[in-house]
mmCIF file of C-alpha atoms in Angstrom:
data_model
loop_
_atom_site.group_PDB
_atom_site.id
_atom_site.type_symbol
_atom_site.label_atom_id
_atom_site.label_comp_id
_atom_site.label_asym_id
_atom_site.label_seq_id
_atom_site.Cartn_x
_atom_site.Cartn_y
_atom_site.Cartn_z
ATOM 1 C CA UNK A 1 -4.866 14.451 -7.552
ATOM 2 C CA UNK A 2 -6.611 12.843 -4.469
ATOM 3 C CA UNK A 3 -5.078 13.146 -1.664
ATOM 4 C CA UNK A 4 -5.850 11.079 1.786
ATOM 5 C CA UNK A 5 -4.740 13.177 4.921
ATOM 6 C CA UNK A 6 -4.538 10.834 8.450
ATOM 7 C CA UNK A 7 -4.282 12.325 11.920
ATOM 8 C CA UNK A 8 -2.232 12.260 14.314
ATOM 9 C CA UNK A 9 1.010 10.861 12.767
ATOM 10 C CA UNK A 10 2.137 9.022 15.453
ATOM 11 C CA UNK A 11 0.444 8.003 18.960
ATOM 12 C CA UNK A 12 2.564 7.184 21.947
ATOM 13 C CA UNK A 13 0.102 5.057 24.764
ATOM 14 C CA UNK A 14 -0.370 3.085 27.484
ATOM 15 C CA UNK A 15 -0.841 -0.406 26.952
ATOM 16 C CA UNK A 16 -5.090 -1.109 27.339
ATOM 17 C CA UNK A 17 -5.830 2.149 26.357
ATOM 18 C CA UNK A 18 -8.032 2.654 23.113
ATOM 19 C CA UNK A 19 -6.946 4.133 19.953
ATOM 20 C CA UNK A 20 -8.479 6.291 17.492
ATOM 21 C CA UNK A 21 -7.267 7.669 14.322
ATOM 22 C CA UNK A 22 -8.997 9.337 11.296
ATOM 23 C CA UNK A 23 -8.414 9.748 7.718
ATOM 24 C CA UNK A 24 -9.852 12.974 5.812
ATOM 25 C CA UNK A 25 -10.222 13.872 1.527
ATOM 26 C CA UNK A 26 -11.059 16.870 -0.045
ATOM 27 C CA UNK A 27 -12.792 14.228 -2.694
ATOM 28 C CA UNK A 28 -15.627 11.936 -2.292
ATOM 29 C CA UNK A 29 -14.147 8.226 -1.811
ATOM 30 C CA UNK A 30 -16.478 5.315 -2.952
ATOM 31 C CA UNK A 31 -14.266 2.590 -0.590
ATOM 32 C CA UNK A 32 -12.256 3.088 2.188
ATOM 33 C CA UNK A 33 -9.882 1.073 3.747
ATOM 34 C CA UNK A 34 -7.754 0.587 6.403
ATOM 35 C CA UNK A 35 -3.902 -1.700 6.680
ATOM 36 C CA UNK A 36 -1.257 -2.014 9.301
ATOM 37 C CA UNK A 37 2.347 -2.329 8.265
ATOM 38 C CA UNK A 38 4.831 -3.839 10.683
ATOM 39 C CA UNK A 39 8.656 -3.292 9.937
ATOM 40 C CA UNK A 40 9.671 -4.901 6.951
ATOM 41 C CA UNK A 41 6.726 -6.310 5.600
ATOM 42 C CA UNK A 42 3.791 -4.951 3.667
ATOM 43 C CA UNK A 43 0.380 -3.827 4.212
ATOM 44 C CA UNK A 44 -2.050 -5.964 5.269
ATOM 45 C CA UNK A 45 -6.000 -5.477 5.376
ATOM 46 C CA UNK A 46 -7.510 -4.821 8.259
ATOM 47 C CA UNK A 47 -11.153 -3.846 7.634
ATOM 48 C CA UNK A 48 -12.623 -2.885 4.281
ATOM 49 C CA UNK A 49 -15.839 -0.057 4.103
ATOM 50 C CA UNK A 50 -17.715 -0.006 1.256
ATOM 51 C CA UNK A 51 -21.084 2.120 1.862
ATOM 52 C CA UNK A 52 -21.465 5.522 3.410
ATOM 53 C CA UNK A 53 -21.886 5.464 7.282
ATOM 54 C CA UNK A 54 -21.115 1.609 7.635
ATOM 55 C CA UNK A 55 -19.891 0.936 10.693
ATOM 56 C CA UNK A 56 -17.894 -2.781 10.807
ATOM 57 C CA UNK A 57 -15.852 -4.401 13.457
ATOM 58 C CA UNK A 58 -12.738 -6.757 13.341
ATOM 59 C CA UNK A 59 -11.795 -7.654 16.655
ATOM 60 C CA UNK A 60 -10.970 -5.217 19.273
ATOM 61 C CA UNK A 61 -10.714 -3.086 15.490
ATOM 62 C CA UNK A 62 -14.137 -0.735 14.690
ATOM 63 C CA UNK A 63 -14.056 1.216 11.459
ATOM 64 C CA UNK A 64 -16.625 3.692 9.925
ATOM 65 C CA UNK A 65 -17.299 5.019 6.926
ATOM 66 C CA UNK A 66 -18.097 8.852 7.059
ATOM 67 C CA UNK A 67 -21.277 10.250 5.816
ATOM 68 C CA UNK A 68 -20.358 12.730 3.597
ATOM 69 C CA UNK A 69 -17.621 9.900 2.081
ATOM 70 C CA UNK A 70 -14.866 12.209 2.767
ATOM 71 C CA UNK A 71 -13.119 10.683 6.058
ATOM 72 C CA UNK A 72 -12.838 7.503 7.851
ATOM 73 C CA UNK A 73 -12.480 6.564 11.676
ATOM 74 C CA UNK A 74 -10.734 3.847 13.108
ATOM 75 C CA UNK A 75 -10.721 2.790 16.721
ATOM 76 C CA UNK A 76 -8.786 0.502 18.512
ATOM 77 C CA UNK A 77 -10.124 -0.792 22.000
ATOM 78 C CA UNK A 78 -7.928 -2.079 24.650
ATOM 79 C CA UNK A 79 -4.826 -2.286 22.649
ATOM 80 C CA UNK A 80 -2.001 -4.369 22.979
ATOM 81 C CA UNK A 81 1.721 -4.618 22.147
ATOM 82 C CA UNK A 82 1.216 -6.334 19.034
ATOM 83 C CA UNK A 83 -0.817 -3.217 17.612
ATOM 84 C CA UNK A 84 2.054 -1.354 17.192
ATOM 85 C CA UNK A 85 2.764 -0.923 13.710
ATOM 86 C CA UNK A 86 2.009 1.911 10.705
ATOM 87 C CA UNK A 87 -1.906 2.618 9.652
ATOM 88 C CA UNK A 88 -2.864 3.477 6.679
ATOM 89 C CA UNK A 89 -5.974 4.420 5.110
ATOM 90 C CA UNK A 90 -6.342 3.931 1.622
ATOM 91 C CA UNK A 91 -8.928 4.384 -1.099
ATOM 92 C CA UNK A 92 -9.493 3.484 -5.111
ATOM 93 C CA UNK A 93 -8.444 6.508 -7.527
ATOM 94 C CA UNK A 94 -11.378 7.597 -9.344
ATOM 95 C CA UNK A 95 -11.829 5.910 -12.268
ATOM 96 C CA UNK A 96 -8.884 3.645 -12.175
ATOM 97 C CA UNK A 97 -7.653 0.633 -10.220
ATOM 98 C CA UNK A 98 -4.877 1.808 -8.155
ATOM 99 C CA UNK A 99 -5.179 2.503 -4.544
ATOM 100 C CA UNK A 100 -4.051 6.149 -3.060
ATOM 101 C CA UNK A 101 -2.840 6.307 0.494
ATOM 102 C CA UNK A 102 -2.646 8.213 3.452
ATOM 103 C CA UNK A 103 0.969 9.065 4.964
ATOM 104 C CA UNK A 104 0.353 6.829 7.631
ATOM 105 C CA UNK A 105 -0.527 6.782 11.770
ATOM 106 C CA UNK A 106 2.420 5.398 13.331
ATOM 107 C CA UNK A 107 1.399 3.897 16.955
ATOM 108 C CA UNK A 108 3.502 2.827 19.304
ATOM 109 C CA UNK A 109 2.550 1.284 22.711
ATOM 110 C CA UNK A 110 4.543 1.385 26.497
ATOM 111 C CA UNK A 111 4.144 -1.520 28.050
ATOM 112 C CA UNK B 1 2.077 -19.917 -3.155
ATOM 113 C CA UNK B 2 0.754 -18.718 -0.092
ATOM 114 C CA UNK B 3 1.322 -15.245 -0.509
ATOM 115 C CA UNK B 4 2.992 -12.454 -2.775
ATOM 116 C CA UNK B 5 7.199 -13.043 -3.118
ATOM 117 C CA UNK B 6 9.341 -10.263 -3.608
ATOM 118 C CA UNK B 7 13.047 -10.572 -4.453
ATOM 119 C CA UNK B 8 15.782 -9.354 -3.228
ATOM 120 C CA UNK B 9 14.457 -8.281 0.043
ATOM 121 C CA UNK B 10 17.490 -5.865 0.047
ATOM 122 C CA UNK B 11 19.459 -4.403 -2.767
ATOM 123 C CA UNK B 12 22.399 -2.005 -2.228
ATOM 124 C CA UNK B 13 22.982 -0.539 -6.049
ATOM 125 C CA UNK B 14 25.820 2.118 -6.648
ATOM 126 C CA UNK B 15 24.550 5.309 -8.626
ATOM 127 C CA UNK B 16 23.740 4.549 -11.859
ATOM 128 C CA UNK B 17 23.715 1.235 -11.953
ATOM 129 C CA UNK B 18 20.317 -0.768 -13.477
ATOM 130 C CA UNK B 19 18.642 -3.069 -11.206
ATOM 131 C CA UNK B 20 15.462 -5.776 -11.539
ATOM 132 C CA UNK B 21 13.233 -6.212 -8.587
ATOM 133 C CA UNK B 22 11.310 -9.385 -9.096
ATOM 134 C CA UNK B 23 7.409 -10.532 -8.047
ATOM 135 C CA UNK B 24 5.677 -13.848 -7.910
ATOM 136 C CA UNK B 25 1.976 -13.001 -7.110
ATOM 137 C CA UNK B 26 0.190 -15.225 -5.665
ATOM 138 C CA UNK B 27 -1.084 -18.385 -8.189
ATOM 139 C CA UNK B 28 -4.226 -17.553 -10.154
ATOM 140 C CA UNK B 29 -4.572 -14.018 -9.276
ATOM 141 C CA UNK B 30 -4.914 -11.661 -12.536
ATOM 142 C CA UNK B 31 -4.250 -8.252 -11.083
ATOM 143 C CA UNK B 32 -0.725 -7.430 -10.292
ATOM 144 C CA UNK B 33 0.341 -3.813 -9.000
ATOM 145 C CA UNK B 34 3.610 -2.346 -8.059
ATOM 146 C CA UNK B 35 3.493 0.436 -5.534
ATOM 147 C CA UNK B 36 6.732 2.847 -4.187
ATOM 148 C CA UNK B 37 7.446 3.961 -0.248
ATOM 149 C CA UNK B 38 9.524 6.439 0.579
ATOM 150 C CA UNK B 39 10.782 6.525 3.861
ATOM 151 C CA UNK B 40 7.628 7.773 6.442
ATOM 152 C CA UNK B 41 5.403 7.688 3.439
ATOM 153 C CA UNK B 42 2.292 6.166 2.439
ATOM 154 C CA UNK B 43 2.777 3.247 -0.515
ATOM 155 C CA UNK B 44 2.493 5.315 -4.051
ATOM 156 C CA UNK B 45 0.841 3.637 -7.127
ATOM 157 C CA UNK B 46 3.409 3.073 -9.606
ATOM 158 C CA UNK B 47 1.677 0.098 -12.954
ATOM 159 C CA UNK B 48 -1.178 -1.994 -13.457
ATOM 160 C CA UNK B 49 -1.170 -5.487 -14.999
ATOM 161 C CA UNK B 50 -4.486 -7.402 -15.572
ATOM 162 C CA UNK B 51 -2.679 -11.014 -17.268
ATOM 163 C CA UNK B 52 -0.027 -10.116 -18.982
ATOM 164 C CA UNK B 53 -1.056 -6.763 -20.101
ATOM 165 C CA UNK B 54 0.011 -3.582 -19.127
ATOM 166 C CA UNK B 55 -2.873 -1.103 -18.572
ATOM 167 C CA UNK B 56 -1.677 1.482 -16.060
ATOM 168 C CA UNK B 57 1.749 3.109 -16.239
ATOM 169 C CA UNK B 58 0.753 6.427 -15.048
ATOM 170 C CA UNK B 59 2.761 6.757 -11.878
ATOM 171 C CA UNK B 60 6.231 5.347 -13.254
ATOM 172 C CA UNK B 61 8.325 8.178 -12.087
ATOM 173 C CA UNK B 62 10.211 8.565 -15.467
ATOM 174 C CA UNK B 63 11.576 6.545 -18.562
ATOM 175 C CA UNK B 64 14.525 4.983 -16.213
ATOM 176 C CA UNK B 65 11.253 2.967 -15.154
ATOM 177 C CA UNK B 66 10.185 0.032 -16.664
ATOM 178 C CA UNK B 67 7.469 -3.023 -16.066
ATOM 179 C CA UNK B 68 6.817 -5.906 -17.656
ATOM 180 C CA UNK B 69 4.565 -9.114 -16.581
ATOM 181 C CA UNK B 70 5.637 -11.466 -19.778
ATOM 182 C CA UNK B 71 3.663 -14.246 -19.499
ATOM 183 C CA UNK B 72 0.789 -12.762 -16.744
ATOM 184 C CA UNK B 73 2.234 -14.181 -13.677
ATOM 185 C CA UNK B 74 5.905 -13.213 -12.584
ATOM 186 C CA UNK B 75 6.429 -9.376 -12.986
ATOM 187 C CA UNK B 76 9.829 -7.397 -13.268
ATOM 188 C CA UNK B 77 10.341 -3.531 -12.113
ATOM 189 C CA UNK B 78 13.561 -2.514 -13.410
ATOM 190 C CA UNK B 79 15.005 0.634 -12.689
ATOM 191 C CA UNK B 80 17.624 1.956 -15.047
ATOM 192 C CA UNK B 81 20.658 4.302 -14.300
ATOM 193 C CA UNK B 82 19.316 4.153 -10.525
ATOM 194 C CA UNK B 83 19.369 7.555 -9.052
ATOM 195 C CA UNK B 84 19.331 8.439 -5.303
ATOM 196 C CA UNK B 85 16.215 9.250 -4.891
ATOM 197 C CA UNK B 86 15.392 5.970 -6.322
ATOM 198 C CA UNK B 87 16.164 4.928 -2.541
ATOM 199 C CA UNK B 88 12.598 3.549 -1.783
ATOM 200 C CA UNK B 89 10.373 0.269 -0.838
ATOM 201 C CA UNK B 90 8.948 -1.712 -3.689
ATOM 202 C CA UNK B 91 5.772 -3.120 -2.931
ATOM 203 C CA UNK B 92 4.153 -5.790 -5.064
ATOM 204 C CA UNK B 93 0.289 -6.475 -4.758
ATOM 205 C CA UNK B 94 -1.773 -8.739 -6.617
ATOM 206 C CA UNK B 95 -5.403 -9.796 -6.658
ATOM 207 C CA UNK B 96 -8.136 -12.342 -7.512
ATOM 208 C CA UNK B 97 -10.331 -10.421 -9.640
ATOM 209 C CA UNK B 98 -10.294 -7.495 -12.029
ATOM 210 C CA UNK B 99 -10.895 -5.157 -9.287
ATOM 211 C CA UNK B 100 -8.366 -5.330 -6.184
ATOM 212 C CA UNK B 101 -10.289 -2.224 -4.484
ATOM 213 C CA UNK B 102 -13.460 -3.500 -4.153
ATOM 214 C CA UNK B 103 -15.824 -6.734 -3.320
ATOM 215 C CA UNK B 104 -15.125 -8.981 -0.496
ATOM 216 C CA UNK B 105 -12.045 -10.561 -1.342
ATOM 217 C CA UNK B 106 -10.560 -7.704 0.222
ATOM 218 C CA UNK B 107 -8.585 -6.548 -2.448
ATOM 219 C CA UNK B 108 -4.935 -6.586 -2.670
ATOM 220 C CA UNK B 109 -2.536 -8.682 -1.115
ATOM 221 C CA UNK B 110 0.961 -7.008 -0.842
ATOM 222 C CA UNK B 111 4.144 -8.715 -0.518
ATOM 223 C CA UNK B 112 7.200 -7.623 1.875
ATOM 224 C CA UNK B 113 8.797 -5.452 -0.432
ATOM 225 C CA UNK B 114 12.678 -4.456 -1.567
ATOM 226 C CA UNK B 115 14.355 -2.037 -0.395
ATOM 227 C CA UNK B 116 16.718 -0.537 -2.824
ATOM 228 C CA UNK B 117 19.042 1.546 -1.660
ATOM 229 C CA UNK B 118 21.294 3.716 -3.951
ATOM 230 C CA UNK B 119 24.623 4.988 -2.659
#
């Protein structure tokens, strides 16, 4: 089935210092989109991509949507402590209405 | 209510013992989804309800599995003769429309979770 691959799996950094973290698929991917999980609660939304090579920003949060519709980017700018948390990347299954995940970029942030 | 409620937040169930794991989506929203996470893992699709019907059972991990959204609002997961690796987060997501992927709703809204936990 589809599979969603993120990298790295975890990020240790500096507090200020920008993020970035991709998501890659051997299959074409219509939507992408990107959650954060903290500890003990579920995922929430952070920025939805619906068209190839879109580009949107939430916040200090920019996403993109790759060209060929087989990876994502997301970039965090001058992060703080409250970034820390679990990414995901996620995407529709083809032809149905469940979502397939990544495994998850786990960042955590020195003060 | 405000958002998606999931009870218990924590369940401690002795091998083989059956357990119910409980959502209250959020009021008015058709789509209701219930998703697994393993420990370090990504969420993992497990049914679909649009109302009350059940229209995507595919990733129900075997027969001890079993959904049901009776009257299209609360849902139940119950997991029969509960196994170890059972041992897992239960997410609960609903949505708006027909489609909790797309449009700009944003999709899905997921609740906290229970963790089960089978000794």
């Amino acid at each position: 089935g589809q599979q969603l691959n993120q990298s790295p799996q975890s990020m240790f950094i500096q507090e200020g210092e920008d993020v970035s973290m991709n998501c890659t698929s051997s299959s074409i991917f219509n939507t992408w989109l990107w959650y954060k999980q903290d500890p003990g609660e579920g995922p929430v939304l952070l920025i939805a991509l619906y068209k190839a090579g879109e580009l949107t920003s939430n916040g200090r949060l920019t996403a993109q949507f790759g060209i060929t519709r087989k990876d994502s980017f997301l970039n965090i700018s001058a992060s703080i402590p409250s970034d820390v948390g679990i990414y995901f990347c996620a995407g529709p299954s083809e032809g149905a209405q469940k979502l397939v995940f990544g495994q998850g970029t786990r960042l955590t942030i020195n003060p | 209510g405000a958002g998606v409620s999931q009870s218990p937040r924590y369940k401690v169930a002795k091998r083989g013992q059956d357990v119910a794991l409980r959502c209250d989506p959020i009021s008015g929203h058709v789509s209701l989804f219930w998703y697994q996470q393993a420990l370090g893992q990504g969420p993992e699709f497990l049914t679909y309800f649009q109302n009350e019907a059940q229209l995507d059972k595919s990733g129900l991990p075997s027969d001890r599995f079993f959904a049901e959204r009776p009257e299209g609002s609360v849902s139940t997961l119950k997991i029969q003769r509960t196994q170890q690796e059972d041992s897992a987060v239960y997410l609960c997501a609903s949505s708006f429309g027909y489609r909790g992927t797309g449009g700009s709703d944003g999709g899905y809204t997921f609740g906290s979770g229970t963790r089960l936990t089978v000794v």
